[in-house]
Every structure is written in C-alpha cells, then in structure tokens.
Amino acid sequence: VVKWSQAGKQVSYVLLTSGDKGSHDPDLRPGRLAARRESEQRAAAAELGVSHVIFLRHPDGILENTLELRRELTAVIREHQPHIVLTIDPWRHYQLHPDHRAAGQAALDAVYAAREWYIFPEQLVEDVAPWRVREVYLFWTGEPDYWEDITCCMDARLAALMQHASQVGAEPEKLAERIRERAREAGEKPGYAAAEAFKRFQF
C-alpha cells in the first residue's frame, strides 16, 4: 500500500465492520469503541497514504456473506473501479474468525459480480457500468505464490500499526518485533529482507 501510494496510485480502504466488539472491557460500550477504532483506522490509513476510508458499519463478530453484502460491495467496486483488490484469504486452513472468512468470500464474490451485466443490473444506471478487476491479492494466506518486497516500508507499516492503540496492547514493542520477524520469514523464499506474502489472481 505504501509503495502504491508513493507511486501516485489512489488507494481506498473498505471496512465492513468497525470493530465494535473488539474489547474485553465491560465498561467500553460498542458504539464508543466503534468510533474510537474508526478514528484509529483513519490515522493508520493516513500514515500509509490511503486516499479514502469507507466504513460500511456492519455489526462486528457476526458478519455473514449475504446476497445483500455482495450487492453492497459490488456497488462499491463499480463506483470506485479498482484495478487491484486486496482481501483476506477466506480459504486459509483453520481460519477461526467468522468475520474474516465472510469478508474474504464476500469480497471475492463481489469481484465476480461487478463485471457481469446481468448481476445487480439495477446498479447500472447513468454512467455506471460493469467493472472488471484485473488482480486480486489474498493476504494472511496459507498458500502464497507472490511476494512483495517491503524492506523499504517497514517503518511506515509499524507507524500505521501503532495508530491502532486500542488493539496493539500494552507491549507494542513486542508486537512490532513479531511483525518484523514475520516479515523476515516471509522474505526468506524470495530473498528479500522483509516481505508480504499473497495468493495472487490475475484476470
């Protein structure tokens, strides 16, 4: 994301939930937590040069890959016309978080639907037309086949991560070291000092 932003590409985030269940503090109500996490997300996105952050505000923890969610994401794709979509790999073995599975599957289903004239044709009014995404990158995948060299971007990546104060915990230095170690491990196969690993589809 940093490399794309630095190259002058427009990058947009689409967040399906606002993380309103992501706390064990009984005194922190979901609405207040959602507002805090949205603020943190905007700050993190700014660190990376992201142009737009879109919150769809579905309930956290109970996300489902419904036809209505697919319709909503298809409309976002047709409006913003991305050449590349990044989403979590919904097929990763033992992916326990139901929101992660649902989000990845919904995004991929929307990539398919967005290019078809006869799927959600009610969206195709005025200047709106089907849109064909050129590439999809699945992150947190168990079967990577593409590695991006992020040696130049680790400081920016960690600076963005630290904006998520409600999530990084009481020992951010230890988390940062774990992130660096994972990037080093991902870089071993392609021969990079630090890398991100993806499953990549080209259409």
PDB file of N, CA and C in Angstrom, residues 8-96:
ATOM      1  N   GLY A   8       1.969   7.272  -6.615  1.00  0.00           N
ATOM      2  CA  GLY A   8       0.886   8.119  -7.095  1.00  0.00           C
ATOM      3  C   GLY A   8      -0.419   7.402  -7.361  1.00  0.00           C
ATOM      4  N   LYS A   9      -0.536   6.154  -6.924  1.00  0.00           N
ATOM      5  CA  LYS A   9      -1.782   5.410  -7.115  1.00  0.00           C
ATOM      6  C   LYS A   9      -2.775   5.778  -6.023  1.00  0.00           C
ATOM      7  N   GLN A  10      -4.050   5.768  -6.371  1.00  0.00           N
ATOM      8  CA  GLN A  10      -5.100   6.020  -5.380  1.00  0.00           C
ATOM      9  C   GLN A  10      -5.481   4.711  -4.706  1.00  0.00           C
ATOM     10  N   VAL A  11      -5.409   4.716  -3.382  1.00  0.00           N
ATOM     11  CA  VAL A  11      -5.735   3.528  -2.600  1.00  0.00           C
ATOM     12  C   VAL A  11      -6.912   3.847  -1.686  1.00  0.00           C
ATOM     13  N   SER A  12      -7.914   2.976  -1.700  1.00  0.00           N
ATOM     14  CA  SER A  12      -9.082   3.137  -0.830  1.00  0.00           C
ATOM     15  C   SER A  12      -9.239   1.898   0.030  1.00  0.00           C
ATOM     16  N   TYR A  13      -9.627   2.099   1.281  1.00  0.00           N
ATOM     17  CA  TYR A  13      -9.966   1.006   2.174  1.00  0.00           C
ATOM     18  C   TYR A  13     -11.480   0.900   2.269  1.00  0.00           C
ATOM     19  N   VAL A  14     -11.979  -0.328   2.334  1.00  0.00           N
ATOM     20  CA  VAL A  14     -13.389  -0.583   2.623  1.00  0.00           C
ATOM     21  C   VAL A  14     -13.433  -1.477   3.848  1.00  0.00           C
ATOM     22  N   LEU A  15     -13.977  -0.968   4.941  1.00  0.00           N
ATOM     23  CA  LEU A  15     -14.082  -1.704   6.200  1.00  0.00           C
ATOM     24  C   LEU A  15     -15.524  -2.162   6.371  1.00  0.00           C
ATOM     25  N   LEU A  16     -15.732  -3.466   6.463  1.00  0.00           N
ATOM     26  CA  LEU A  16     -17.095  -3.982   6.561  1.00  0.00           C
ATOM     27  C   LEU A  16     -17.681  -3.773   7.952  1.00  0.00           C
ATOM     28  N   THR A  17     -16.843  -3.869   8.978  1.00  0.00           N
ATOM     29  CA  THR A  17     -17.288  -3.595  10.339  1.00  0.00           C
ATOM     30  C   THR A  17     -16.392  -2.506  10.913  1.00  0.00           C
ATOM     31  N   SER A  18     -16.757  -2.017  12.087  1.00  0.00           N
ATOM     32  CA  SER A  18     -15.948  -1.004  12.768  1.00  0.00           C
ATOM     33  C   SER A  18     -15.336  -1.542  14.060  1.00  0.00           C
ATOM     34  N   GLY A  19     -15.314  -2.871  14.204  1.00  0.00           N
ATOM     35  CA  GLY A  19     -14.660  -3.474  15.356  1.00  0.00           C
ATOM     36  C   GLY A  19     -15.321  -3.181  16.685  1.00  0.00           C
ATOM     37  N   ASP A  20     -16.639  -3.045  16.684  1.00  0.00           N
ATOM     38  CA  ASP A  20     -17.311  -2.610  17.908  1.00  0.00           C
ATOM     39  C   ASP A  20     -17.377  -3.681  18.989  1.00  0.00           C
ATOM     40  N   LYS A  21     -16.989  -4.925  18.675  1.00  0.00           N
ATOM     41  CA  LYS A  21     -16.956  -5.986  19.693  1.00  0.00           C
ATOM     42  C   LYS A  21     -15.524  -6.318  20.121  1.00  0.00           C
ATOM     43  N   GLY A  22     -14.551  -5.586  19.629  1.00  0.00           N
ATOM     44  CA  GLY A  22     -13.152  -5.939  19.831  1.00  0.00           C
ATOM     45  C   GLY A  22     -12.557  -5.451  21.122  1.00  0.00           C
ATOM     46  N   SER A  23     -13.204  -5.706  22.238  1.00  0.00           N
ATOM     47  CA  SER A  23     -12.668  -5.312  23.535  1.00  0.00           C
ATOM     48  C   SER A  23     -13.227  -6.232  24.602  1.00  0.00           C
ATOM     49  N   HIS A  24     -12.421  -6.460  25.645  1.00  0.00           N
ATOM     50  CA  HIS A  24     -12.881  -7.240  26.794  1.00  0.00           C
ATOM     51  C   HIS A  24     -13.214  -6.338  27.969  1.00  0.00           C
ATOM     52  N   ASP A  25     -13.232  -5.045  27.735  1.00  0.00           N
ATOM     53  CA  ASP A  25     -13.546  -4.078  28.777  1.00  0.00           C
ATOM     54  C   ASP A  25     -15.061  -3.915  28.871  1.00  0.00           C
ATOM     55  N   PRO A  26     -15.697  -4.359  29.955  1.00  0.00           N
ATOM     56  CA  PRO A  26     -17.162  -4.279  30.049  1.00  0.00           C
ATOM     57  C   PRO A  26     -17.683  -2.855  30.149  1.00  0.00           C
ATOM     58  N   ASP A  27     -16.805  -1.913  30.466  1.00  0.00           N
ATOM     59  CA  ASP A  27     -17.233  -0.520  30.580  1.00  0.00           C
ATOM     60  C   ASP A  27     -17.115   0.243  29.265  1.00  0.00           C
ATOM     61  N   LEU A  28     -16.540  -0.403  28.253  1.00  0.00           N
ATOM     62  CA  LEU A  28     -16.379   0.258  26.954  1.00  0.00           C
ATOM     63  C   LEU A  28     -17.470  -0.227  26.021  1.00  0.00           C
ATOM     64  N   ARG A  29     -18.495   0.592  25.847  1.00  0.00           N
ATOM     65  CA  ARG A  29     -19.650   0.208  25.061  1.00  0.00           C
ATOM     66  C   ARG A  29     -19.316   0.151  23.566  1.00  0.00           C
ATOM     67  N   PRO A  30     -20.021  -0.735  22.819  1.00  0.00           N
ATOM     68  CA  PRO A  30     -19.692  -0.929  21.411  1.00  0.00           C
ATOM     69  C   PRO A  30     -19.680   0.353  20.572  1.00  0.00           C
ATOM     70  N   GLY A  31     -20.641   1.244  20.793  1.00  0.00           N
ATOM     71  CA  GLY A  31     -20.677   2.472  19.998  1.00  0.00           C
ATOM     72  C   GLY A  31     -19.446   3.336  20.202  1.00  0.00           C
ATOM     73  N   ARG A  32     -19.016   3.462  21.452  1.00  0.00           N
ATOM     74  CA  ARG A  32     -17.815   4.251  21.746  1.00  0.00           C
ATOM     75  C   ARG A  32     -16.573   3.586  21.164  1.00  0.00           C
ATOM     76  N   LEU A  33     -16.519   2.246  21.267  1.00  0.00           N
ATOM     77  CA  LEU A  33     -15.370   1.527  20.722  1.00  0.00           C
ATOM     78  C   LEU A  33     -15.319   1.662  19.197  1.00  0.00           C
ATOM     79  N   ALA A  34     -16.478   1.547  18.546  1.00  0.00           N
ATOM     80  CA  ALA A  34     -16.511   1.685  17.092  1.00  0.00           C
ATOM     81  C   ALA A  34     -15.997   3.057  16.658  1.00  0.00           C
ATOM     82  N   ALA A  35     -16.419   4.107  17.335  1.00  0.00           N
ATOM     83  CA  ALA A  35     -15.956   5.451  16.996  1.00  0.00           C
ATOM     84  C   ALA A  35     -14.448   5.568  17.181  1.00  0.00           C
ATOM     85  N   ARG A  36     -13.944   4.980  18.260  1.00  0.00           N
ATOM     86  CA  ARG A  36     -12.501   5.027  18.517  1.00  0.00           C
ATOM     87  C   ARG A  36     -11.728   4.271  17.446  1.00  0.00           C
ATOM     88  N   ARG A  37     -12.212   3.100  17.099  1.00  0.00           N
ATOM     89  CA  ARG A  37     -11.491   2.293  16.113  1.00  0.00           C
ATOM     90  C   ARG A  37     -11.566   2.896  14.719  1.00  0.00           C
ATOM     91  N   GLU A  38     -12.661   3.543  14.391  1.00  0.00           N
ATOM     92  CA  GLU A  38     -12.714   4.240  13.102  1.00  0.00           C
ATOM     93  C   GLU A  38     -11.705   5.381  13.065  1.00  0.00           C
ATOM     94  N   SER A  39     -11.580   6.109  14.164  1.00  0.00           N
ATOM     95  CA  SER A  39     -10.596   7.187  14.233  1.00  0.00           C
ATOM     96  C   SER A  39      -9.178   6.639  14.090  1.00  0.00           C
ATOM     97  N   GLU A  40      -8.905   5.527  14.766  1.00  0.00           N
ATOM     98  CA  GLU A  40      -7.591   4.893  14.655  1.00  0.00           C
ATOM     99  C   GLU A  40      -7.326   4.419  13.234  1.00  0.00           C
ATOM    100  N   GLN A  41      -8.353   3.876  12.593  1.00  0.00           N
ATOM    101  CA  GLN A  41      -8.181   3.393  11.225  1.00  0.00           C
ATOM    102  C   GLN A  41      -7.864   4.524  10.263  1.00  0.00           C
ATOM    103  N   ARG A  42      -8.541   5.649  10.423  1.00  0.00           N
ATOM    104  CA  ARG A  42      -8.248   6.806   9.565  1.00  0.00           C
ATOM    105  C   ARG A  42      -6.808   7.289   9.761  1.00  0.00           C
ATOM    106  N   ALA A  43      -6.361   7.309  11.028  1.00  0.00           N
ATOM    107  CA  ALA A  43      -4.996   7.745  11.309  1.00  0.00           C
ATOM    108  C   ALA A  43      -3.978   6.768  10.722  1.00  0.00           C
ATOM    109  N   ALA A  44      -4.254   5.473  10.833  1.00  0.00           N
ATOM    110  CA  ALA A  44      -3.362   4.467  10.264  1.00  0.00           C
ATOM    111  C   ALA A  44      -3.316   4.571   8.745  1.00  0.00           C
ATOM    112  N   ALA A  45      -4.468   4.784   8.141  1.00  0.00           N
ATOM    113  CA  ALA A  45      -4.523   4.923   6.688  1.00  0.00           C
ATOM    114  C   ALA A  45      -3.727   6.138   6.231  1.00  0.00           C
ATOM    115  N   ALA A  46      -3.800   7.221   6.981  1.00  0.00           N
ATOM    116  CA  ALA A  46      -3.053   8.429   6.626  1.00  0.00           C
ATOM    117  C   ALA A  46      -1.553   8.172   6.645  1.00  0.00           C
ATOM    118  N   GLU A  47      -1.090   7.345   7.577  1.00  0.00           N
ATOM    119  CA  GLU A  47       0.335   7.004   7.638  1.00  0.00           C
ATOM    120  C   GLU A  47       0.801   6.322   6.353  1.00  0.00           C
ATOM    121  N   LEU A  48      -0.103   5.615   5.702  1.00  0.00           N
ATOM    122  CA  LEU A  48       0.245   4.845   4.517  1.00  0.00           C
ATOM    123  C   LEU A  48      -0.085   5.555   3.212  1.00  0.00           C
ATOM    124  N   GLY A  49      -0.710   6.722   3.296  1.00  0.00           N
ATOM    125  CA  GLY A  49      -1.068   7.450   2.083  1.00  0.00           C
ATOM    126  C   GLY A  49      -2.357   6.998   1.438  1.00  0.00           C
ATOM    127  N   VAL A  50      -3.233   6.356   2.212  1.00  0.00           N
ATOM    128  CA  VAL A  50      -4.509   5.885   1.676  1.00  0.00           C
ATOM    129  C   VAL A  50      -5.431   7.073   1.420  1.00  0.00           C
ATOM    130  N   SER A  51      -6.087   7.087   0.253  1.00  0.00           N
ATOM    131  CA  SER A  51      -6.889   8.232  -0.171  1.00  0.00           C
ATOM    132  C   SER A  51      -8.245   8.298   0.516  1.00  0.00           C
ATOM    133  N   HIS A  52      -8.927   7.154   0.615  1.00  0.00           N
ATOM    134  CA  HIS A  52     -10.279   7.120   1.160  1.00  0.00           C
ATOM    135  C   HIS A  52     -10.421   5.932   2.111  1.00  0.00           C
ATOM    136  N   VAL A  53     -11.188   6.126   3.176  1.00  0.00           N
ATOM    137  CA  VAL A  53     -11.535   5.035   4.080  1.00  0.00           C
ATOM    138  C   VAL A  53     -13.057   4.998   4.165  1.00  0.00           C
ATOM    139  N   ILE A  54     -13.631   3.882   3.722  1.00  0.00           N
ATOM    140  CA  ILE A  54     -15.080   3.716   3.656  1.00  0.00           C
ATOM    141  C   ILE A  54     -15.494   2.714   4.723  1.00  0.00           C
ATOM    142  N   PHE A  55     -16.407   3.118   5.605  1.00  0.00           N
ATOM    143  CA  PHE A  55     -16.913   2.237   6.658  1.00  0.00           C
ATOM    144  C   PHE A  55     -18.343   1.824   6.316  1.00  0.00           C
ATOM    145  N   LEU A  56     -18.571   0.527   6.175  1.00  0.00           N
ATOM    146  CA  LEU A  56     -19.918   0.032   5.887  1.00  0.00           C
ATOM    147  C   LEU A  56     -20.699  -0.283   7.158  1.00  0.00           C
ATOM    148  N   ARG A  57     -20.012  -0.379   8.286  1.00  0.00           N
ATOM    149  CA  ARG A  57     -20.607  -0.439   9.628  1.00  0.00           C
ATOM    150  C   ARG A  57     -21.573  -1.613   9.826  1.00  0.00           C
ATOM    151  N   HIS A  58     -21.219  -2.766   9.318  1.00  0.00           N
ATOM    152  CA  HIS A  58     -21.962  -3.972   9.664  1.00  0.00           C
ATOM    153  C   HIS A  58     -21.586  -4.386  11.084  1.00  0.00           C
ATOM    154  N   PRO A  59     -22.473  -5.060  11.817  1.00  0.00           N
ATOM    155  CA  PRO A  59     -22.160  -5.476  13.187  1.00  0.00           C
ATOM    156  C   PRO A  59     -20.926  -6.363  13.240  1.00  0.00           C
ATOM    157  N   ASP A  60     -20.065  -6.086  14.190  1.00  0.00           N
ATOM    158  CA  ASP A  60     -18.823  -6.819  14.363  1.00  0.00           C
ATOM    159  C   ASP A  60     -19.104  -8.192  14.969  1.00  0.00           C
ATOM    160  N   GLY A  61     -18.329  -9.183  14.546  1.00  0.00           N
ATOM    161  CA  GLY A  61     -18.393 -10.504  15.152  1.00  0.00           C
ATOM    162  C   GLY A  61     -19.449 -11.425  14.594  1.00  0.00           C
ATOM    163  N   ILE A  62     -20.410 -10.894  13.836  1.00  0.00           N
ATOM    164  CA  ILE A  62     -21.491 -11.731  13.295  1.00  0.00           C
ATOM    165  C   ILE A  62     -21.684 -11.474  11.798  1.00  0.00           C
ATOM    166  N   LEU A  63     -20.606 -11.033  11.128  1.00  0.00           N
ATOM    167  CA  LEU A  63     -20.686 -10.746   9.696  1.00  0.00           C
ATOM    168  C   LEU A  63     -21.023 -12.017   8.926  1.00  0.00           C
ATOM    169  N   GLU A  64     -21.901 -11.883   7.937  1.00  0.00           N
ATOM    170  CA  GLU A  64     -22.255 -13.006   7.077  1.00  0.00           C
ATOM    171  C   GLU A  64     -22.117 -12.599   5.619  1.00  0.00           C
ATOM    172  N   ASN A  65     -21.718 -13.548   4.796  1.00  0.00           N
ATOM    173  CA  ASN A  65     -21.596 -13.300   3.363  1.00  0.00           C
ATOM    174  C   ASN A  65     -22.973 -13.464   2.717  1.00  0.00           C
ATOM    175  N   THR A  66     -23.796 -12.460   2.906  1.00  0.00           N
ATOM    176  CA  THR A  66     -25.158 -12.498   2.376  1.00  0.00           C
ATOM    177  C   THR A  66     -25.203 -11.914   0.971  1.00  0.00           C
ATOM    178  N   LEU A  67     -26.330 -12.144   0.314  1.00  0.00           N
ATOM    179  CA  LEU A  67     -26.526 -11.565  -1.007  1.00  0.00           C
ATOM    180  C   LEU A  67     -26.538 -10.041  -0.934  1.00  0.00           C
ATOM    181  N   GLU A  68     -27.071  -9.488   0.145  1.00  0.00           N
ATOM    182  CA  GLU A  68     -27.109  -8.034   0.287  1.00  0.00           C
ATOM    183  C   GLU A  68     -25.710  -7.460   0.480  1.00  0.00           C
ATOM    184  N   LEU A  69     -24.847  -8.150   1.226  1.00  0.00           N
ATOM    185  CA  LEU A  69     -23.467  -7.685   1.366  1.00  0.00           C
ATOM    186  C   LEU A  69     -22.745  -7.746   0.028  1.00  0.00           C
ATOM    187  N   ARG A  70     -22.977  -8.815  -0.732  1.00  0.00           N
ATOM    188  CA  ARG A  70     -22.372  -8.913  -2.057  1.00  0.00           C
ATOM    189  C   ARG A  70     -22.842  -7.768  -2.953  1.00  0.00           C
ATOM    190  N   ARG A  71     -24.129  -7.451  -2.881  1.00  0.00           N
ATOM    191  CA  ARG A  71     -24.674  -6.346  -3.666  1.00  0.00           C
ATOM    192  C   ARG A  71     -24.003  -5.029  -3.269  1.00  0.00           C
ATOM    193  N   GLU A  72     -23.834  -4.818  -1.964  1.00  0.00           N
ATOM    194  CA  GLU A  72     -23.229  -3.587  -1.461  1.00  0.00           C
ATOM    195  C   GLU A  72     -21.778  -3.446  -1.941  1.00  0.00           C
ATOM    196  N   LEU A  73     -21.014  -4.524  -1.853  1.00  0.00           N
ATOM    197  CA  LEU A  73     -19.619  -4.473  -2.274  1.00  0.00           C
ATOM    198  C   LEU A  73     -19.488  -4.361  -3.794  1.00  0.00           C
ATOM    199  N   THR A  74     -20.400  -4.985  -4.509  1.00  0.00           N
ATOM    200  CA  THR A  74     -20.399  -4.840  -5.967  1.00  0.00           C
ATOM    201  C   THR A  74     -20.590  -3.384  -6.358  1.00  0.00           C
ATOM    202  N   ALA A  75     -21.494  -2.699  -5.677  1.00  0.00           N
ATOM    203  CA  ALA A  75     -21.717  -1.275  -5.960  1.00  0.00           C
ATOM    204  C   ALA A  75     -20.465  -0.454  -5.660  1.00  0.00           C
ATOM    205  N   VAL A  76     -19.766  -0.781  -4.578  1.00  0.00           N
ATOM    206  CA  VAL A  76     -18.524  -0.060  -4.250  1.00  0.00           C
ATOM    207  C   VAL A  76     -17.489  -0.272  -5.355  1.00  0.00           C
ATOM    208  N   ILE A  77     -17.337  -1.498  -5.815  1.00  0.00           N
ATOM    209  CA  ILE A  77     -16.370  -1.779  -6.875  1.00  0.00           C
ATOM    210  C   ILE A  77     -16.733  -1.050  -8.158  1.00  0.00           C
ATOM    211  N   ARG A  78     -18.002  -1.081  -8.519  1.00  0.00           N
ATOM    212  CA  ARG A  78     -18.414  -0.398  -9.751  1.00  0.00           C
ATOM    213  C   ARG A  78     -18.241   1.115  -9.648  1.00  0.00           C
ATOM    214  N   GLU A  79     -18.396   1.658  -8.461  1.00  0.00           N
ATOM    215  CA  GLU A  79     -18.232   3.098  -8.283  1.00  0.00           C
ATOM    216  C   GLU A  79     -16.768   3.501  -8.297  1.00  0.00           C
ATOM    217  N   HIS A  80     -15.929   2.784  -7.574  1.00  0.00           N
ATOM    218  CA  HIS A  80     -14.526   3.191  -7.403  1.00  0.00           C
ATOM    219  C   HIS A  80     -13.594   2.594  -8.454  1.00  0.00           C
ATOM    220  N   GLN A  81     -14.021   1.538  -9.140  1.00  0.00           N
ATOM    221  CA  GLN A  81     -13.295   0.953 -10.269  1.00  0.00           C
ATOM    222  C   GLN A  81     -11.831   0.623  -9.946  1.00  0.00           C
ATOM    223  N   PRO A  82     -11.608  -0.216  -8.948  1.00  0.00           N
ATOM    224  CA  PRO A  82     -10.218  -0.584  -8.628  1.00  0.00           C
ATOM    225  C   PRO A  82      -9.637  -1.549  -9.656  1.00  0.00           C
ATOM    226  N   HIS A  83      -8.358  -1.397  -9.919  1.00  0.00           N
ATOM    227  CA  HIS A  83      -7.652  -2.365 -10.765  1.00  0.00           C
ATOM    228  C   HIS A  83      -7.213  -3.573  -9.947  1.00  0.00           C
ATOM    229  N   ILE A  84      -6.954  -3.362  -8.660  1.00  0.00           N
ATOM    230  CA  ILE A  84      -6.494  -4.422  -7.771  1.00  0.00           C
ATOM    231  C   ILE A  84      -7.354  -4.402  -6.507  1.00  0.00           C
ATOM    232  N   VAL A  85      -7.728  -5.586  -6.048  1.00  0.00           N
ATOM    233  CA  VAL A  85      -8.438  -5.728  -4.773  1.00  0.00           C
ATOM    234  C   VAL A  85      -7.590  -6.598  -3.861  1.00  0.00           C
ATOM    235  N   LEU A  86      -7.394  -6.145  -2.629  1.00  0.00           N
ATOM    236  CA  LEU A  86      -6.755  -6.943  -1.586  1.00  0.00           C
ATOM    237  C   LEU A  86      -7.818  -7.353  -0.582  1.00  0.00           C
ATOM    238  N   THR A  87      -7.809  -8.627  -0.206  1.00  0.00           N
ATOM    239  CA  THR A  87      -8.723  -9.100   0.827  1.00  0.00           C
ATOM    240  C   THR A  87      -8.106 -10.296   1.524  1.00  0.00           C
ATOM    241  N   ILE A  88      -8.656 -10.658   2.645  1.00  0.00           N
ATOM    242  CA  ILE A  88      -8.141 -11.801   3.403  1.00  0.00           C
ATOM    243  C   ILE A  88      -8.499 -13.101   2.694  1.00  0.00           C
ATOM    244  N   ASP A  89      -7.642 -14.092   2.822  1.00  0.00           N
ATOM    245  CA  ASP A  89      -7.882 -15.393   2.202  1.00  0.00           C
ATOM    246  C   ASP A  89      -8.945 -16.149   3.008  1.00  0.00           C
ATOM    247  N   PRO A  90     -10.147 -16.323   2.461  1.00  0.00           N
ATOM    248  CA  PRO A  90     -11.206 -16.999   3.227  1.00  0.00           C
ATOM    249  C   PRO A  90     -11.013 -18.504   3.311  1.00  0.00           C
ATOM    250  N   TRP A  91     -10.075 -19.047   2.510  1.00  0.00           N
ATOM    251  CA  TRP A  91      -9.864 -20.496   2.477  1.00  0.00           C
ATOM    252  C   TRP A  91      -8.670 -20.937   3.320  1.00  0.00           C
ATOM    253  N   ARG A  92      -8.058 -20.002   4.061  1.00  0.00           N
ATOM    254  CA  ARG A  92      -6.921 -20.396   4.886  1.00  0.00           C
ATOM    255  C   ARG A  92      -7.354 -21.458   5.891  1.00  0.00           C
ATOM    256  N   HIS A  93      -6.568 -22.521   5.982  1.00  0.00           N
ATOM    257  CA  HIS A  93      -6.902 -23.608   6.889  1.00  0.00           C
ATOM    258  C   HIS A  93      -6.982 -23.113   8.334  1.00  0.00           C
ATOM    259  N   TYR A  94      -8.024 -23.518   8.999  1.00  0.00           N
ATOM    260  CA  TYR A  94      -8.216 -23.226  10.414  1.00  0.00           C
ATOM    261  C   TYR A  94      -8.343 -21.734  10.682  1.00  0.00           C
ATOM    262  N   GLN A  95      -8.924 -21.009   9.735  1.00  0.00           N
ATOM    263  CA  GLN A  95      -9.245 -19.599   9.944  1.00  0.00           C
ATOM    264  C   GLN A  95     -10.503 -19.548  10.794  1.00  0.00           C
ATOM    265  N   LEU A  96     -10.329 -19.259  12.077  1.00  0.00           N
ATOM    266  CA  LEU A  96     -11.434 -19.385  13.019  1.00  0.00           C
ATOM    267  C   LEU A  96     -12.350 -18.170  13.068  1.00  0.00           C
TER     268      LEU A  96
END
